[in-house]
Coordinates of C-alpha atoms in Angstrom, one line a residue:
Chain A
M38 CA 0.0 0.0 0.0
Q39 CA 1.1 3.5 -0.8
P40 CA 1.2 5.3 2.6
T41 CA -0.2 8.4 1.0
E42 CA -1.4 10.1 4.2
L43 CA 2.0 9.6 5.9
I44 CA 3.9 10.9 2.8
I45 CA 1.9 14.1 2.9
A46 CA 2.4 14.5 6.7
L47 CA 6.1 13.7 6.2
R48 CA 6.4 16.5 3.6
N49 CA 5.1 18.8 6.4
K50 CA 7.9 17.5 8.7
D51 CA 5.5 15.7 10.9
K52 CA 7.6 13.5 13.3
K53 CA 4.8 11.2 14.2
A54 CA 4.3 10.4 10.6
F55 CA 8.1 9.8 10.3
E56 CA 8.0 7.4 13.2
E57 CA 5.2 5.5 11.4
I58 CA 7.2 5.4 8.3
Y59 CA 10.1 4.1 10.3
K60 CA 8.0 1.3 11.8
L61 CA 6.7 0.4 8.3
Y62 CA 10.0 0.3 6.5
A63 CA 12.9 -0.1 9.1
D64 CA 13.0 -3.9 8.7
N65 CA 12.9 -3.7 4.9
V66 CA 15.7 -1.1 4.9
Y67 CA 17.8 -3.0 7.3
G68 CA 17.1 -6.3 5.4
I69 CA 18.3 -4.8 2.1
V70 CA 21.3 -3.0 3.7
F71 CA 22.4 -6.1 5.7
N72 CA 22.2 -8.3 2.7
I73 CA 24.6 -6.1 0.9
L74 CA 26.9 -5.2 3.9
R75 CA 26.8 -8.3 6.1
N76 CA 27.9 -6.4 9.2
E77 CA 25.3 -5.6 11.8
D78 CA 26.9 -2.5 13.2
V79 CA 27.6 -0.9 9.9
S80 CA 24.1 -1.9 8.7
E81 CA 22.6 -0.2 11.7
E82 CA 24.6 2.9 10.9
V83 CA 23.6 2.9 7.3
T84 CA 19.9 2.3 8.2
Q85 CA 20.1 5.5 10.3
D86 CA 21.5 7.4 7.3
V87 CA 18.7 6.0 5.0
F88 CA 16.0 7.3 7.3
L89 CA 17.7 10.7 7.7
K90 CA 17.7 10.8 3.9
I91 CA 14.1 10.0 3.8
W92 CA 13.3 12.8 6.2
E93 CA 15.4 15.3 4.3
K94 CA 14.6 14.2 0.7
I95 CA 10.9 13.5 1.0
D96 CA 10.1 16.5 -1.2
S97 CA 12.0 14.9 -4.1
Y98 CA 9.6 11.9 -4.1
T99 CA 6.7 11.9 -6.5
E100 CA 4.3 9.1 -7.2
K101 CA 5.1 9.3 -10.9
K102 CA 8.6 8.2 -10.2
G103 CA 7.4 5.0 -8.6
R104 CA 6.1 3.3 -5.5
F105 CA 7.2 4.8 -2.1
F106 CA 8.4 1.3 -1.1
T107 CA 10.6 1.3 -4.2
W108 CA 11.9 4.8 -3.5
V109 CA 12.8 3.8 0.1
L110 CA 14.6 0.6 -1.0
N111 CA 16.5 2.5 -3.7
I112 CA 17.9 4.8 -1.0
A113 CA 18.8 1.8 1.1
R114 CA 20.6 0.0 -1.7
N115 CA 22.5 3.1 -2.8
A116 CA 23.5 3.9 0.7
A117 CA 24.7 0.4 1.3
I118 CA 26.6 0.2 -2.0
D119 CA 28.2 3.5 -1.2
K120 CA 29.3 2.1 2.1
T121 CA 31.0 -0.9 0.4
R122 CA 33.1 1.6 -1.6
S123 CA 34.0 3.7 1.5
K124 CA 37.4 3.5 3.1
G125 CA 37.7 1.1 6.0
Y126 CA 34.6 -0.9 5.2
K127 CA 35.1 -4.6 5.9
K128 CA 32.2 -7.0 6.0
S129 CA 32.4 -9.6 8.6
G130 CA 33.2 -13.0 7.0
G131 CA 32.1 -14.6 3.7
N132 CA 32.3 -13.6 0.1
L133 CA 29.7 -11.2 -1.1
S134 CA 29.3 -12.6 -4.6
T135 CA 28.4 -16.1 -3.4
E136 CA 26.0 -15.0 -0.7
N137 CA 22.4 -14.2 -1.2
F138 CA 19.4 -13.4 1.0
V139 CA 18.6 -17.1 1.4
D140 CA 21.3 -17.8 4.0
I141 CA 20.1 -15.0 6.1
L142 CA 16.6 -16.3 6.0
E143 CA 17.7 -19.8 6.8
D144 CA 19.7 -18.6 9.8
K145 CA 17.3 -16.4 11.5
T146 CA 14.4 -16.8 13.9
N147 CA 11.5 -14.6 13.4
F148 CA 12.0 -11.0 14.5
N149 CA 9.1 -9.4 12.6
A150 CA 5.5 -9.8 13.3
K151 CA 4.5 -8.9 9.8
V152 CA 6.6 -11.7 8.3
D153 CA 5.2 -15.1 7.8
S154 CA 8.5 -16.9 8.7
I155 CA 7.1 -20.3 8.2
G156 CA 5.9 -19.3 4.8
I157 CA 9.2 -17.8 3.9
K158 CA 11.1 -21.0 5.0
K159 CA 8.7 -23.1 2.9
F160 CA 9.3 -20.8 0.0
I161 CA 13.1 -21.0 0.3
N162 CA 12.9 -24.8 0.5
G163 CA 10.9 -25.1 -2.7
L164 CA 12.7 -22.4 -4.6
E165 CA 14.9 -23.2 -7.6
P166 CA 18.5 -22.1 -7.2
L167 CA 18.2 -19.8 -10.2
C168 CA 15.2 -18.1 -8.7
K169 CA 17.2 -17.4 -5.5
K170 CA 19.9 -15.8 -7.6
V171 CA 17.7 -13.8 -9.8
I172 CA 15.7 -12.3 -6.9
D173 CA 18.9 -11.7 -4.9
L174 CA 20.6 -9.8 -7.8
L175 CA 17.6 -7.8 -9.0
F176 CA 15.8 -7.1 -5.8
F177 CA 18.3 -7.2 -3.0
K178 CA 21.4 -6.0 -4.9
G179 CA 19.8 -3.6 -7.4
Y180 CA 21.3 -5.1 -10.5
T181 CA 19.9 -4.1 -13.9
Q182 CA 18.4 -6.9 -16.1
K183 CA 21.5 -6.7 -18.3
E184 CA 23.9 -6.9 -15.4
A185 CA 21.9 -9.9 -14.0
S186 CA 21.9 -11.7 -17.4
E187 CA 25.7 -11.3 -17.7
E188 CA 26.2 -12.4 -14.1
L189 CA 23.9 -15.5 -14.4
E190 CA 24.8 -16.2 -18.0
I191 CA 21.1 -16.4 -19.1
P192 CA 19.6 -14.5 -22.0
L193 CA 18.5 -10.9 -21.3
G194 CA 15.1 -11.5 -22.7
T195 CA 14.3 -14.3 -20.2
I196 CA 15.3 -12.4 -17.1
K197 CA 12.0 -10.5 -16.7
T198 CA 9.7 -13.6 -17.1
R199 CA 12.0 -15.8 -15.1
N200 CA 11.8 -13.3 -12.2
R201 CA 8.1 -13.1 -12.6
I202 CA 7.7 -16.8 -12.2
C203 CA 9.9 -16.8 -9.0
I204 CA 8.0 -14.0 -7.4
D205 CA 4.7 -15.6 -8.3
K206 CA 5.7 -18.7 -6.4
L207 CA 6.6 -16.6 -3.3
K208 CA 3.3 -14.8 -3.6
K209 CA 1.4 -18.1 -3.5
V210 CA 3.4 -19.5 -0.6
L211 CA 2.8 -16.3 1.4
A212 CA -0.8 -16.3 0.3
V213 CA -0.7 -12.6 -0.6
Chain B
M50 CA -3.4 -3.8 -24.6
D51 CA -4.1 -7.2 -23.0
I52 CA -3.9 -6.5 -19.2
K53 CA -3.2 -10.1 -18.4
E54 CA -0.3 -10.2 -20.8
Y55 CA 1.0 -7.0 -19.4
I56 CA 1.0 -8.4 -15.9
E57 CA 2.6 -11.7 -17.1
S58 CA 5.4 -9.9 -18.8
G59 CA 7.0 -9.4 -15.4
I60 CA 7.4 -5.6 -15.8
L61 CA 5.5 -5.0 -12.6
E62 CA 8.0 -6.9 -10.5
L63 CA 10.8 -4.9 -12.0
Y64 CA 8.8 -1.7 -11.4
I65 CA 8.7 -2.6 -7.6
Y66 CA 12.4 -3.5 -7.6
G67 CA 13.2 -0.1 -9.0
S68 CA 15.2 -1.5 -12.0
L69 CA 13.2 0.2 -14.7
S70 CA 14.2 3.4 -16.4
A71 CA 12.5 6.7 -15.6
K72 CA 10.6 6.6 -18.8
E73 CA 9.4 3.0 -18.2
N74 CA 8.4 4.0 -14.6
E75 CA 6.1 6.7 -16.0
E76 CA 4.6 4.3 -18.5
V77 CA 3.8 1.8 -15.7
Y78 CA 2.4 4.7 -13.6
E79 CA 0.0 5.6 -16.4
M80 CA -1.1 2.0 -16.7
L81 CA -1.8 2.0 -13.0
Q82 CA -4.0 5.0 -13.2
K83 CA -6.0 3.5 -16.1
H84 CA -6.3 -0.1 -14.9
P85 CA -7.2 -0.9 -11.4
E86 CA -6.4 -4.6 -11.9
I87 CA -2.8 -3.7 -12.6
L88 CA -2.7 -1.7 -9.4
V89 CA -4.0 -4.7 -7.5
E90 CA -1.2 -6.8 -8.9
V91 CA 1.4 -4.2 -8.0
E92 CA 0.2 -4.1 -4.5
K93 CA 0.4 -7.9 -4.2
I94 CA 3.9 -7.9 -5.5
E95 CA 4.8 -5.1 -3.2
A96 CA 3.4 -6.9 -0.2
T97 CA 5.4 -10.1 -1.1
L98 CA 8.6 -8.2 -1.5
D99 CA 7.8 -6.3 1.7
Q100 CA 7.8 -9.6 3.6
L101 CA 10.8 -10.9 1.8
S102 CA 13.0 -7.9 2.6
A103 CA 11.7 -7.5 6.2
A104 CA 12.4 -11.2 6.8
S105 CA 16.0 -10.6 6.0
T106 CA 16.4 -8.4 9.1
T107 CA 18.6 -9.9 11.8
K108 CA 17.9 -7.3 14.5
E109 CA 15.2 -5.7 16.5
L110 CA 15.2 -2.2 15.3
S111 CA 12.6 -0.3 17.4
K112 CA 15.3 1.4 19.5
L113 CA 17.2 2.7 16.5
Y114 CA 14.4 5.2 15.9
D115 CA 15.3 7.2 19.0
T116 CA 18.9 7.6 17.6
I117 CA 17.6 8.8 14.3
A118 CA 15.0 11.2 15.9
A119 CA 17.9 12.6 18.1
K120 CA 20.0 13.2 15.0
I121 CA 17.1 15.0 13.3
E122 CA 16.7 17.2 16.4
A123 CA 20.4 18.0 16.3
N124 CA 20.2 18.8 12.6
E125 CA 17.3 21.1 13.2
Q126 CA 19.2 23.3 15.6
V127 CA 20.9 24.9 12.7
P128 CA 17.7 25.8 10.6
V129 CA 16.0 27.0 13.8
R130 CA 18.8 29.4 14.4
T131 CA 18.7 30.5 10.8
L132 CA 15.0 31.2 11.2
A133 CA 15.5 33.1 14.3
R134 CA 18.0 35.2 12.6
K135 CA 15.7 35.7 9.6
R136 CA 12.9 36.7 11.8
S137 CA 14.8 39.7 13.1
N138 CA 16.0 41.8 10.2
L139 CA 16.9 44.6 12.5
P140 CA 20.6 44.1 12.4
A141 CA 20.4 44.0 8.6
Y142 CA 18.4 47.2 8.5
I143 CA 20.8 48.8 10.9
G144 CA 23.6 47.7 8.7
W145 CA 22.0 49.1 5.6
A146 CA 21.1 52.3 7.4
A147 CA 24.6 52.6 8.6
S148 CA 25.9 52.0 5.2
I149 CA 23.6 54.6 3.7
A150 CA 24.4 57.1 6.4
L151 CA 28.1 56.5 5.8
L152 CA 27.6 56.9 2.0
V153 CA 25.7 60.2 2.5
G154 CA 28.4 61.3 5.0
L155 CA 31.2 60.4 2.5
L156 CA 29.4 62.2 -0.4
S157 CA 28.9 65.3 1.7
Q158 CA 32.6 65.1 2.8
I159 CA 33.6 64.7 -0.9
N160 CA 31.5 67.7 -1.7
K161 CA 33.0 69.7 1.2
N162 CA 36.4 68.6 0.2
N163 CA 35.8 69.8 -3.4
K164 CA 34.6 73.2 -2.1
L165 CA 37.5 73.5 0.2
R166 CA 39.9 72.7 -2.7
E167 CA 38.2 75.4 -4.8
E168 CA 38.5 77.8 -1.9
I169 CA 42.2 76.9 -1.5
V170 CA 42.8 77.5 -5.2
S171 CA 41.1 80.9 -5.2
T172 CA 42.9 81.8 -2.0
Q173 CA 46.2 80.8 -3.6
I174 CA 45.4 83.0 -6.6
K175 CA 44.5 85.9 -4.3
N176 CA 47.7 85.3 -2.4
Q177 CA 49.7 85.4 -5.6
V178 CA 48.0 88.7 -6.5
L179 CA 48.7 90.0 -3.1
E180 CA 52.3 88.9 -3.2
G181 CA 52.7 90.6 -6.5
E182 CA 51.2 93.7 -5.1
I183 CA 53.4 93.5 -2.0
S184 CA 56.5 93.0 -4.2
V185 CA 55.5 96.0 -6.3
K186 CA 54.9 98.0 -3.1
E187 CA 58.2 96.9 -1.7
E188 CA 59.8 98.0 -4.9
N189 CA 58.1 101.3 -4.7
L190 CA 59.1 101.6 -1.1
K191 CA 62.6 100.9 -2.0
S192 CA 62.7 103.5 -4.7
A193 CA 61.0 105.9 -2.4
E194 CA 63.5 105.3 0.3
N195 CA 66.2 105.5 -2.2
L196 CA 64.8 108.8 -3.3
L197 CA 64.5 110.0 0.2
S198 CA 68.1 109.1 1.0
I199 CA 69.1 111.1 -2.1
L200 CA 67.0 114.1 -1.1
R201 CA 68.3 114.0 2.4
N202 CA 71.9 114.2 1.2
K203 CA 73.3 117.5 2.5
D204 CA 75.1 118.1 -0.8
I205 CA 71.8 118.2 -2.7
I206 CA 70.6 121.6 -3.8
E207 CA 66.8 121.9 -3.6
V208 CA 65.3 124.2 -6.2
P209 CA 61.5 124.9 -6.0
L210 CA 59.9 125.7 -9.3
N211 CA 56.9 127.9 -9.1
A212 CA 53.7 128.1 -11.2
Q213 CA 53.6 130.3 -14.3
A214 CA 50.8 131.9 -16.3
V215 CA 49.7 128.6 -18.1
D216 CA 48.7 126.8 -14.9
P217 CA 48.7 128.7 -11.6
S218 CA 48.3 125.5 -9.5
A219 CA 51.4 123.8 -11.0
Y220 CA 54.6 123.4 -9.1
A221 CA 57.7 121.2 -9.2
T222 CA 61.0 120.7 -7.4
V223 CA 64.5 120.0 -8.7
Y224 CA 67.0 118.3 -6.4
W225 CA 70.4 118.8 -7.9
D226 CA 73.4 116.7 -7.0
K227 CA 76.4 118.7 -8.2
E228 CA 78.9 116.0 -7.2
K229 CA 77.2 113.4 -9.4
D230 CA 76.0 115.7 -12.1
L231 CA 72.4 114.5 -11.6
A232 CA 69.2 116.3 -11.2
Y233 CA 66.1 114.7 -9.7
I234 CA 62.9 116.4 -11.0
D235 CA 59.9 116.0 -8.8
V236 CA 56.9 116.8 -10.9
Q237 CA 54.1 115.6 -8.6
G238 CA 52.6 119.0 -8.8
L239 CA 52.2 119.1 -12.5
P240 CA 49.1 118.0 -14.4
A241 CA 49.4 114.9 -16.6
P242 CA 50.5 115.9 -20.0
P243 CA 47.8 115.8 -22.7
P244 CA 48.2 113.2 -25.5
G245 CA 50.9 114.0 -28.0
K246 CA 52.7 116.3 -25.5
V247 CA 55.6 115.8 -23.2
Y248 CA 57.3 117.9 -20.4
Q249 CA 60.8 119.0 -21.2
V250 CA 63.2 120.2 -18.5
W251 CA 65.6 123.1 -19.2
S252 CA 68.7 124.3 -17.4
L253 CA 68.9 128.1 -17.7
K254 CA 71.7 130.6 -17.6
L255 CA 70.2 134.0 -16.8
Q256 CA 72.6 136.6 -18.1
P257 CA 71.9 136.3 -21.0
L258 CA 69.0 133.9 -20.9
T259 CA 70.4 130.6 -22.4
P260 CA 68.2 127.4 -22.1
T261 CA 69.9 124.0 -22.3
S262 CA 67.6 120.9 -22.6
L263 CA 68.1 118.4 -19.8
G264 CA 65.8 116.0 -21.6
I265 CA 62.1 115.1 -21.8
L266 CA 60.2 113.3 -19.0
E267 CA 59.6 110.0 -20.7
A268 CA 57.2 107.3 -19.6
Y269 CA 55.5 110.0 -17.5
K270 CA 52.4 107.8 -16.6
E271 CA 54.5 104.8 -15.6
N272 CA 56.6 106.8 -13.1
K273 CA 54.6 106.6 -10.0
N274 CA 56.8 108.7 -7.8
K275 CA 56.8 111.4 -10.4
V276 CA 60.5 111.9 -9.7
F277 CA 62.6 111.8 -12.8
T278 CA 66.4 111.6 -12.9
V279 CA 68.3 113.6 -15.6
E280 CA 71.9 114.3 -16.1
N281 CA 73.0 117.9 -15.5
T282 CA 76.5 118.9 -16.3
N283 CA 75.6 122.5 -16.6
D284 CA 76.4 125.3 -14.2
S285 CA 72.7 125.9 -13.9
E286 CA 71.3 129.2 -12.5
A287 CA 67.6 128.2 -12.9
F288 CA 65.4 125.3 -14.1
G289 CA 62.3 125.4 -16.1
I290 CA 59.7 122.9 -17.3
T291 CA 57.8 123.4 -20.6
L292 CA 55.1 121.4 -22.3
E293 CA 56.4 120.5 -25.8
P294 CA 55.3 118.4 -28.7
E295 CA 56.2 114.7 -28.5
G296 CA 59.9 114.2 -29.0
G297 CA 60.8 117.5 -27.5
S298 CA 62.0 120.9 -28.9
E299 CA 65.3 122.6 -29.7
S300 CA 64.4 125.6 -27.6
P301 CA 61.6 126.0 -25.0
T302 CA 58.2 127.1 -26.0
L303 CA 57.9 129.9 -23.5
E304 CA 54.1 130.2 -23.8
M305 CA 54.0 126.7 -22.4
L306 CA 56.3 127.3 -19.5
Y307 CA 54.7 125.5 -16.5
T308 CA 57.2 126.1 -13.7
L309 CA 60.3 128.0 -13.2
G310 CA 62.7 128.4 -10.3
A311 CA 66.2 129.9 -9.7
V312 CA 69.0 128.3 -7.9
E313 CA 69.9 130.1 -4.7
S314 CA 73.4 131.2 -4.7

């Protein structure tokens, strides 16, 4: 859902609305950021920066540009990617290119009331390896279709439909 | 366009991801406005991705909000101060007023300065004129003193010349320095000669009456003291002054004898 009322209030620098926005998107932002950075402290720091940006840049958001959810996650991805390029950044363990969101989901116990963790786990278990990679690159890492097709060595024209099929499965598992 | 086909194309997932171009985003946005079933699909996809991304969170984040709120408060300190400054434009007005006052003051000072300069220049000119006058007066004084010292010399013979028939008010004096063979003719008491005429001074022997010209009084007007110096080597017995045509005459025109005086023996 577009939080239209909250966006309007946020433009008027309403802090209550901002807190609501935080409650709605904090887990999404952190989820995206942590998937890229793989360091809890740094991810927390970047999550703070993302919300400060949302507060400051809310006037630059228009519905024509896309969904508010998309706008927020774009800020999160860009902030996290900027962080990976910054001096002194070192993710704790692992190799970024071989990791995807799946191992995070497999590791964790449920923190978030809004998430159907059993559903997610079911989804992961039933998901094709290629689906995991496509969703990870396009959604979590912000790759373009072209970049994803090169990375996964599958034709550019099939990326969009492949991704559609993967998300469709997830949708059904979560009964959205 | 077939709505179902549009949904099946997978463009809506990419729309939610944010991996479409700005132009494609606007196209999807227009489709959303036109076709409610597309909007429904978009919201389903969004809800799915909402869960998926939120499920990737490894931490409890509710406390983090306080930190963010505190940072916003801290950042707001600056704009608040700016606003407070803006609200009171008094210092700015005072600044402008002061600048304008200063400008006006400067302009009036420049004006005054120019006037003073002009005054200085005109004063300098006056001074020069006065200095000139003073130097002329000093010169005159010198020549007068010089004259006085001559006249006071005990060896000088003073010969008053008295008025004759032509002009009963005329008079003159001859101061004769025998040693130096010079005669000083004081003609202060003579009227200014008419144009084309000059005074001529004569040394006279009385027995028989023999006039010898001592010269004409040239540049009569310019001589302010009206004391003329002429050479006199004669053994004069009397002096006379006649009015003669310009250039002087061989012998005195007795009808035009203005003054005459004998040397006391």
